[in-house]
XYZ file of C-alpha atoms in Angstrom:
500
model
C 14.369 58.448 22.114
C 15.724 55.353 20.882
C 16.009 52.913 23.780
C 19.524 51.410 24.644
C 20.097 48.002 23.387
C 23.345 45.627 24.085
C 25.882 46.301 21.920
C 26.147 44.268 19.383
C 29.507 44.146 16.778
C 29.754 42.550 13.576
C 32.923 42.429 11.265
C 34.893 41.353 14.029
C 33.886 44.530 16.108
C 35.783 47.963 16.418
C 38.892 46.411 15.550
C 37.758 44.507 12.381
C 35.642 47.442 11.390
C 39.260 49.440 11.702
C 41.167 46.660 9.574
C 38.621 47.159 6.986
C 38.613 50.568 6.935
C 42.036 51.307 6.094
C 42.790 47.500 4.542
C 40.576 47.642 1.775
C 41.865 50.510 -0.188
C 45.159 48.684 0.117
C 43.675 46.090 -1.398
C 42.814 47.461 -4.533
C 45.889 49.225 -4.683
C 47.458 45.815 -4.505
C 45.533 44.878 -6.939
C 45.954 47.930 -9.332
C 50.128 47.714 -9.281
C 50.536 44.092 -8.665
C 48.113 42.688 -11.850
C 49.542 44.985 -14.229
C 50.729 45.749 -17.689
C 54.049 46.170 -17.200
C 55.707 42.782 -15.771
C 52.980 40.742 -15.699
C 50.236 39.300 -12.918
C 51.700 38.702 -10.791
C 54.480 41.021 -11.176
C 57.711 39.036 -11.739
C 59.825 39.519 -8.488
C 57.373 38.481 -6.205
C 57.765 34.899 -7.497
C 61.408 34.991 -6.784
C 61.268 36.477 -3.118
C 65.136 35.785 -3.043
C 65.983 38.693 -5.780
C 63.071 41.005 -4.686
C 63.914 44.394 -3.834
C 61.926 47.771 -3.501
C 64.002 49.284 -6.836
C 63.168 46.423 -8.827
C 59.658 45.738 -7.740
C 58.763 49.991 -8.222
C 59.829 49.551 -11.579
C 57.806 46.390 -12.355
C 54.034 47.486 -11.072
C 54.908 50.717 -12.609
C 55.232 52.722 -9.272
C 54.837 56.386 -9.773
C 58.537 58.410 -9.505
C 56.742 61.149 -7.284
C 55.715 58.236 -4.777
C 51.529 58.588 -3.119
C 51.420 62.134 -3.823
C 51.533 60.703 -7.284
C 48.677 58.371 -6.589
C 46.113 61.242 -8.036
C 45.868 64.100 -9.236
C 43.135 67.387 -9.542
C 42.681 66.692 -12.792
C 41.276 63.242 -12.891
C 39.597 63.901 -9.210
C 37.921 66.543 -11.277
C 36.737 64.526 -14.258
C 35.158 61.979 -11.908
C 33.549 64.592 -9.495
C 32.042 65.668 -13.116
C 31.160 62.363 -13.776
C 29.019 62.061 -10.247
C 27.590 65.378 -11.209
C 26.544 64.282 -14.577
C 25.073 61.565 -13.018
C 23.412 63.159 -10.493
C 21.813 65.696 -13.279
C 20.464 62.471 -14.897
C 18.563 61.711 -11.867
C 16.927 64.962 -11.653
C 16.036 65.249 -15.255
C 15.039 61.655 -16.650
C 11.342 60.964 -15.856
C 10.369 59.399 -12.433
C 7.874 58.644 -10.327
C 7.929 58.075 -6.077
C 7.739 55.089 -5.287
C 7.294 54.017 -1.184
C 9.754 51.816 0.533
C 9.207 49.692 3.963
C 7.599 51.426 7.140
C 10.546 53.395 9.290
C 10.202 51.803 12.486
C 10.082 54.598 14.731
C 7.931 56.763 12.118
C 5.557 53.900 11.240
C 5.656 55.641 7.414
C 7.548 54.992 4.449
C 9.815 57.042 2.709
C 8.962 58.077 -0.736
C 12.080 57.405 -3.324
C 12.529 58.828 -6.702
C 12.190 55.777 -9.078
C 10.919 55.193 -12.128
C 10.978 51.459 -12.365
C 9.597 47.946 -12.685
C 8.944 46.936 -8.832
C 9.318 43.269 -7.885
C 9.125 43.200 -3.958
C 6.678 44.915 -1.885
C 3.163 44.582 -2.151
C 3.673 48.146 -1.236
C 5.000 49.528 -4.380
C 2.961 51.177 -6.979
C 3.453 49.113 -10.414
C 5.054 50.243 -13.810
C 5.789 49.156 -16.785
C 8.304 51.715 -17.235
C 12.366 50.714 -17.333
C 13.653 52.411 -14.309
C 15.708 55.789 -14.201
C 18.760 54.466 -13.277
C 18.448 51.823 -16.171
C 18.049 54.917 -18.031
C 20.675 56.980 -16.642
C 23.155 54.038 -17.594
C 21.803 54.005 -21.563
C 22.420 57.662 -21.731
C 26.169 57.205 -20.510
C 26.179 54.210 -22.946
C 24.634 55.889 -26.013
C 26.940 59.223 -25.457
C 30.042 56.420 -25.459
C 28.476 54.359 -28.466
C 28.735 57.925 -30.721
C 32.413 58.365 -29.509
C 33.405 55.150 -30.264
C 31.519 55.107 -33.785
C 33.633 58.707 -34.472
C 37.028 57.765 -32.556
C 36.729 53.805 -32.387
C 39.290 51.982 -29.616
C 40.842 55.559 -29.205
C 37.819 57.368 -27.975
C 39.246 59.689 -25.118
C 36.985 58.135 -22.445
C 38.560 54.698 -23.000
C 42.027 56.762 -23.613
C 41.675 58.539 -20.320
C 40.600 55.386 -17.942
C 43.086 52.851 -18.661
C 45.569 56.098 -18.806
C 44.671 57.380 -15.771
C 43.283 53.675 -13.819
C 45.116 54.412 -10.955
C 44.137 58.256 -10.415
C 40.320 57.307 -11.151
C 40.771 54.917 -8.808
C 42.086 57.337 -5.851
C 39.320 59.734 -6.436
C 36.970 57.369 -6.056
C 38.281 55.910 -2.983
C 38.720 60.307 -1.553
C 34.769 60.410 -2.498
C 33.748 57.629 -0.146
C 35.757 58.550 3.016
C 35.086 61.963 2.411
C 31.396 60.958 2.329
C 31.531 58.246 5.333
C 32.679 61.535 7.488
C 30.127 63.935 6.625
C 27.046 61.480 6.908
C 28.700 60.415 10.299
C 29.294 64.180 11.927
C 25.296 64.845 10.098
C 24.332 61.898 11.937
C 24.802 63.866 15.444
C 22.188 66.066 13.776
C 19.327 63.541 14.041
C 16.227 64.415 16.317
C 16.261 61.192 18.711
C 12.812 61.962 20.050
C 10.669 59.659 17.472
C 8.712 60.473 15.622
C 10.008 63.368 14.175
C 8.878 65.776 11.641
C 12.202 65.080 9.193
C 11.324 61.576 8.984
C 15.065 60.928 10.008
C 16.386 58.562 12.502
C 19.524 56.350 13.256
C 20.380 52.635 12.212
C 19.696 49.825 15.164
C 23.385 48.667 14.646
C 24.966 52.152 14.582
C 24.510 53.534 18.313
C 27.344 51.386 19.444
C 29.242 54.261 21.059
C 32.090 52.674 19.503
C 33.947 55.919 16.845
C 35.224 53.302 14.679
C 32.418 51.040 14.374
C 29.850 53.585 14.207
C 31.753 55.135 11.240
C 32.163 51.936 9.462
C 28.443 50.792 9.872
C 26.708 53.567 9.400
C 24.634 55.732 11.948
C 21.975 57.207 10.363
C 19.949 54.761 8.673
C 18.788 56.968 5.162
C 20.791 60.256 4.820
C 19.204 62.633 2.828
C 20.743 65.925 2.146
C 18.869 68.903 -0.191
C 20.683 70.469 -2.864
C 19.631 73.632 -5.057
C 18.475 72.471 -8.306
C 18.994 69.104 -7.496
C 15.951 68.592 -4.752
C 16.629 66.510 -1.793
C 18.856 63.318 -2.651
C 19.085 59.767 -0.773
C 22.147 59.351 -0.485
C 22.495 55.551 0.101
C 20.018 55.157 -3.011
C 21.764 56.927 -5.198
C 25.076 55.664 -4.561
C 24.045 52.434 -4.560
C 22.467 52.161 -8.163
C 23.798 54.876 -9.543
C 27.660 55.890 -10.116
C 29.280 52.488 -8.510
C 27.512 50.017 -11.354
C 27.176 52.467 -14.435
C 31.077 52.679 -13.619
C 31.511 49.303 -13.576
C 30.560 48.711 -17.378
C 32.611 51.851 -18.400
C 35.275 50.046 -17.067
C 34.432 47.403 -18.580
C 34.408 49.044 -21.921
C 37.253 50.611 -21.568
C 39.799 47.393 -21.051
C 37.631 45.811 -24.175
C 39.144 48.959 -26.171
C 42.260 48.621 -24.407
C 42.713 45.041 -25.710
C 41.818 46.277 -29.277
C 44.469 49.230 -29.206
C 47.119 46.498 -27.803
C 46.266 43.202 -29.969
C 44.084 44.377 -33.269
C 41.222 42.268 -32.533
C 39.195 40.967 -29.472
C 38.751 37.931 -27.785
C 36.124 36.166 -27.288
C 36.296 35.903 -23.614
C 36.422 39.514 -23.098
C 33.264 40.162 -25.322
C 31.514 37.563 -23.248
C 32.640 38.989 -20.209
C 31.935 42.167 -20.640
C 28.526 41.470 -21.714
C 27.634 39.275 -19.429
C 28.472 42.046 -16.289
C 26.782 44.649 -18.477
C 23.598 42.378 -18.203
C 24.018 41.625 -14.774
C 24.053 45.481 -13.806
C 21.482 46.632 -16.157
C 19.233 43.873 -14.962
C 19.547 44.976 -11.131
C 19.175 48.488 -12.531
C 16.034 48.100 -14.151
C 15.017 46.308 -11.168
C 16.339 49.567 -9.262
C 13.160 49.595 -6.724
C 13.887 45.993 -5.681
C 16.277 46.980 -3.069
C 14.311 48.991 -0.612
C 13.266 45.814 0.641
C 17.006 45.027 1.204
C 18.920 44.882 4.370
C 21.056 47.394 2.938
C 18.002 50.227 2.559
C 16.201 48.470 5.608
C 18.748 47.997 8.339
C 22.078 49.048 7.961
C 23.139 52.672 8.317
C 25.148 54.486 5.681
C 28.347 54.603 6.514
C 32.013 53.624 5.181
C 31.024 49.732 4.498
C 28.147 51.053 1.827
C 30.179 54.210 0.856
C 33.121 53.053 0.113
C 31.100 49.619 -1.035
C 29.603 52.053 -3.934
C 32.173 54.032 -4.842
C 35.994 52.315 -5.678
C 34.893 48.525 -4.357
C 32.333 47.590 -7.071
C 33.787 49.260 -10.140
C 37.279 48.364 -9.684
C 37.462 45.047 -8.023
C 34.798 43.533 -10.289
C 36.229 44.724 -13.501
C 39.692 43.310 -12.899
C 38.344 40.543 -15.038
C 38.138 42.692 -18.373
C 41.160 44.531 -17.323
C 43.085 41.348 -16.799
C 41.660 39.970 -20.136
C 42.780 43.359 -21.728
C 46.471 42.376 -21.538
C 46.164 38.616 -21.333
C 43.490 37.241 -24.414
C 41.781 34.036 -23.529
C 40.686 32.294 -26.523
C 36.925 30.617 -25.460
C 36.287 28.721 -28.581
C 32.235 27.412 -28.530
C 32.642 25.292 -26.060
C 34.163 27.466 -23.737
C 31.262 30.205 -24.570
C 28.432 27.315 -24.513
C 29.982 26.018 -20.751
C 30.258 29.866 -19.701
C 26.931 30.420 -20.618
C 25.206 27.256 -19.580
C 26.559 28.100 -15.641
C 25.214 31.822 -15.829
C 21.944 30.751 -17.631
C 21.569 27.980 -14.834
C 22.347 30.868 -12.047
C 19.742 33.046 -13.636
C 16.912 30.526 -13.700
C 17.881 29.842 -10.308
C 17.915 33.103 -8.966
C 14.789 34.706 -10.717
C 12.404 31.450 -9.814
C 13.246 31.535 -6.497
C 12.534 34.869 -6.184
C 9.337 34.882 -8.037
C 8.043 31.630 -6.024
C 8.352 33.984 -2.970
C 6.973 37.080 -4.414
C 4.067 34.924 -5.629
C 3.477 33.804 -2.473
C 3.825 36.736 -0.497
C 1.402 38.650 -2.754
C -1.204 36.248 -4.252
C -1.002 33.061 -1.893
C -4.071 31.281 -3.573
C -1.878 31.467 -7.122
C -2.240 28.175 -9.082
C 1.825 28.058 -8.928
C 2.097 28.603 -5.251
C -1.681 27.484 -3.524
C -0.524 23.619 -2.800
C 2.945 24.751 -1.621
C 3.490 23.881 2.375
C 3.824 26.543 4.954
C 4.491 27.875 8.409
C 1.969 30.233 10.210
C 3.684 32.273 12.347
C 2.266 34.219 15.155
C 3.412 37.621 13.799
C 0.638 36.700 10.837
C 2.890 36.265 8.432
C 3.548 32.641 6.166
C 6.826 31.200 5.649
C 7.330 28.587 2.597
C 8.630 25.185 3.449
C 8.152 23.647 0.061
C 8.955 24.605 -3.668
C 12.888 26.727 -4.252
C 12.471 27.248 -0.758
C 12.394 23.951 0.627
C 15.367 22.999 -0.333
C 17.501 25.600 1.274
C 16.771 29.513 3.464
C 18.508 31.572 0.828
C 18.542 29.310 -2.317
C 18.679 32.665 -4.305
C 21.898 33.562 -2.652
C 23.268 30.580 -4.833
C 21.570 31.415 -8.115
C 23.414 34.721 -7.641
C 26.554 33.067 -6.376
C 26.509 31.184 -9.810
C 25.796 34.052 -11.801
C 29.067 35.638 -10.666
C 31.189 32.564 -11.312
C 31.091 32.680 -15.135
C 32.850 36.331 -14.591
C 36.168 34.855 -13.619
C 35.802 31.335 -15.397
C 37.326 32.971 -18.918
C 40.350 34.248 -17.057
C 41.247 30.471 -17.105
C 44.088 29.221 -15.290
C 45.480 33.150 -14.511
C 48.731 34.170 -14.749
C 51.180 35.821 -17.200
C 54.586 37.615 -17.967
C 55.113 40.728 -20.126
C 58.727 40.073 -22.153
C 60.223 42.705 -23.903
C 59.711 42.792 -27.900
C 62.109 40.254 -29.952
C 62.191 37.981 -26.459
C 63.097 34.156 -27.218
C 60.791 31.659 -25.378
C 59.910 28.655 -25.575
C 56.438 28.845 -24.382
C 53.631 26.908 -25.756
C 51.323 30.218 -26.051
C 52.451 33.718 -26.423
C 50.316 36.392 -27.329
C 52.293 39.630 -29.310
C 51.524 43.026 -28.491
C 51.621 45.617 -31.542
C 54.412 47.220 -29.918
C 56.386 43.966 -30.342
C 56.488 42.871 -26.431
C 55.398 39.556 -25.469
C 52.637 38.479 -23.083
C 53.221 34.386 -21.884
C 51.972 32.511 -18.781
C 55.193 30.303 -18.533
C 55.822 30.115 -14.339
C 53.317 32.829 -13.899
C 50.542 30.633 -15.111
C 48.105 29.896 -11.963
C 49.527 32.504 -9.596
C 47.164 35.273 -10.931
C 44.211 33.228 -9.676
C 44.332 35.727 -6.921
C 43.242 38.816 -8.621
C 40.836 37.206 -11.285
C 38.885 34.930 -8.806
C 38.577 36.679 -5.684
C 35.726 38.264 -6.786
C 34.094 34.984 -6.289
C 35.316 34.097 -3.321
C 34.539 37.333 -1.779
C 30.980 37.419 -3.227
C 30.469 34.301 -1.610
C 31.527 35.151 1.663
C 29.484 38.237 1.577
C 26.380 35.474 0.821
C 27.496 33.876 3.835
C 27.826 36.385 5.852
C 24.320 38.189 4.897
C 22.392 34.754 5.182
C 23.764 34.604 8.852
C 22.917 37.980 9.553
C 18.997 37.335 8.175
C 18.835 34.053 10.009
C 19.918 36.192 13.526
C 17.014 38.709 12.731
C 14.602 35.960 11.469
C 15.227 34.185 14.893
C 14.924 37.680 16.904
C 11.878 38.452 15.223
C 9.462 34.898 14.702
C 11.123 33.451 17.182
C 10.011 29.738 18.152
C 8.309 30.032 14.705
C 12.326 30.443 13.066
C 13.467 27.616 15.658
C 10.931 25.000 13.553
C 11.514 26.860 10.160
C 14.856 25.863 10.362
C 14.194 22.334 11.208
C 12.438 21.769 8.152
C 14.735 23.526 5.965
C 18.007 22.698 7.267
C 19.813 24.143 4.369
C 20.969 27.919 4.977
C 22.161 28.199 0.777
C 23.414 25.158 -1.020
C 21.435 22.242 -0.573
C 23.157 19.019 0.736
C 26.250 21.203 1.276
C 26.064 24.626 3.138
């Protein structure tokens, strides 16, 4: 059986665990009614607190007459339940290949994964040249969408239907994860504790708390697997995490870009670029789909509410409120703007990748003409750690190549903010942008106050950085020990150097 360990919390314990729990669909909600296309983002009355009132604000963020009942609906619960299907019949139909992830700690064997892809972590992987299946899975989605749009153009029903139906999408979504968070938590109870055991299952370190609330955020069983007829047996954390989450994310994506067409006539330039600059971002991690079974995600944490709920409304809907506030609010780049954009991405990137590929180098071919003069620690679990090169300079520096990546998605929204006038509205303001329908879209007072919605994405991404680089360095220290304690005085950088 697993031996009992001190409890240890993270995310402020059982009590931030709870906050999150029920907080963060609030969030988006916020997000959803307050950044909208009726009044403006923010909406109108909440700049002038001293004439807010519930009947004015309902009618400004477009508050549904039927109140939450009126949040969803079957229908739309129904379309994206047949979107996870679809998606799911993707994965059992395009070619793929197992691949092996890390050694189970109580099992001392891997788990074999149904990839297809182009592996870039573990000496442990088998190699291919092949793009990988959820790569593959997202082109199909793609190509299905290109023919609509070639037939139907900005009015092709799956753009229709999202930006329609935004807010009903977005409570089935949010349904799917806690109704997945409670049946991987009651299967959990189902888990043969006496390692090792024939199912290959067993529970996450951090998920035996005791704690209801905790242990349902975190996670308790470390992989989940159920088997499905037809279908074959599914990893759930996997799947969810490559799979419906990101794929969603561009469809989103491509739906405000249509959105913008159907309101304006044309597109802007910052929308193109963002929207092809996330679609690269996703599509790179997805061809690189096998990379992440050597991530704390896949090694450590348990599946729970944080990765369900993580997967399923977080990604798609808080990282496309970019495109979706670009959809109603055009942001003319110019060159320049596109050259700076591009320059801070391209840096991130380069960053990023030869960081990554120093240490991969190193790992797997030490005596490498690119990595055999680079300094080292020898640590007394056998293993080297790299004191020199990208990873001299600071612990994580790829945590800040992919902090910088993710700036340039916010950095078109501009200064954020605007107001939605009705059609035939005098202003005086320097820039207003006219819907077809005649109404008026300015920034005026709300210029700078929809920062908020457009750049939290980067503030959260780089707490998340933070707060994963703190959780490696406590492991790192638990497991090399001494070897960690003089690591760290040589690199005394945890992710930007000279800064953080």
């Amino acid at each position: 059986m697993t031996p009992r360990t001190e409890v240890k919390y993270e995310f402020g314990g059982p009590l931030g665990a709870s906050a999150i729990t029920f907080g963060l669909p609030v969030l988006l909600y916020f997000f959803a009614f307050v950044c909208n296309d009726v009044s403006g983002c923010p909406a109108p009355s909440l700049l002038s607190p001293q004439t807010l009132s519930w009947a004015k604000l309902t009618a400004e963020i477009g508050w549904p007459a039927g109140g939450l009942r009126h949040l969803g609906s079957w229908e739309a619960t129904g379309v994206v339940l047949s979107y996870y299907l679809f998606s799911l019949l993707l994965w059992r139909i395009l070619p793929a290949q197992t691949t092996h992830g890390t050694k189970l700690v109580h099992h001392g064997r891997p788990l074999e994964y149904r990839f297809n892809g182009k592996h870039r972590c573990s000496a442990e992987f088998h190699p291919s040249t092949n793009g990988s299946q959820a790569f593959s899975s997202t082109l199909v989605h793609l190509a299905i969408c290109a023919v609509g749009t070639y037939f139907q153009g900005a009015d092709f029903v799956v753009w229709t239907y999202i930006s329609e139906n935004y807010v009903k999408i977005l409570t089935a979504n949010i349904l799917i994860a806690y109704a997945l968070a409670i049946f991987v938590y009651v299967r959990s109870f189902s888990v043969n504790t006496h390692y090792p055991n024939d199912d290959m299952r067993e529970l996450a370190a951090g998920g035996q708390t005791g704690n209801f609330m905790y242990d349902f955020y975190i996670g308790r069983e470390l992989n989940p697997r159920v088997t499905l007829p037809v279908f074959g047996e599914i990893d759930l954390k996997t799947w969810c995490e490559m799979r419906p989450g990101l794929t969603g994310w561009i469809l989103l994506n491509l739906a405000f870009v249509a959105k913008q067409y159907r309101t304006y006539g044309y597109l802007s330039d910052s929308i193109v670029f963002t929207a092809c600059v996330q679609a690269f971002y996703v599509l790179d991690g997805q061809y690189m789909e096998s990379g992440i079974l050597t991530m704390i995600d896949i090694t450590t944490d348990g599946f729970g509410f944080m990765l369900s709920f993580g997967d399923a409304p977080w990604v798609p809907f808080l990282y496309s409120t970019q495109c979706r506030y670009l959809s109603v609010h055009p942001v003319h780049l110019g060159w320049t703007g596109i050259g700076a954009v591009i320059s801070v991405f391209s840096l991130g990137l380069y960053l990023f990748r030869a960081a990554n590929s120093q240490k991969n180098t190193f790992r797997k071919n030490p005596g490498h003409p690119k990595v055999k003069d680079l300094s080292y620690i020898q640590t007394k679990r056998g293993t080297r750690l790299l004191t020199a090169g990208w990873w001299g300079m600071s612990r994580h520096i790829n945590y800040f190549g992919d902090w910088l990546q993710a700036l340039p998605f916010s950095l078109p929204t501009g200064l954020a903010g605007y107001a939605i006038l009705p059609a035939g509205s005098a202003t005086a303001a320097s820039h207003v942008f006219r819907m077809l329908d005649g109404r008026e879209v300015v920034s005026d007072q709300a210029g700078g106050w929809g920062v908020f919605f457009t750049y939290f994405y980067v503030l959260y991404f780089a707490t998340l950085l933070i707060h994963r680089e703190r959780r490696d360095d406590a492991m790192c220290l638990e497991k090399y020990g001494f070897d960690w304690e003089k690591y760290r005085k040589l690199v005394k950088w945890r992710i930007v150097p000279w800064v953080y």
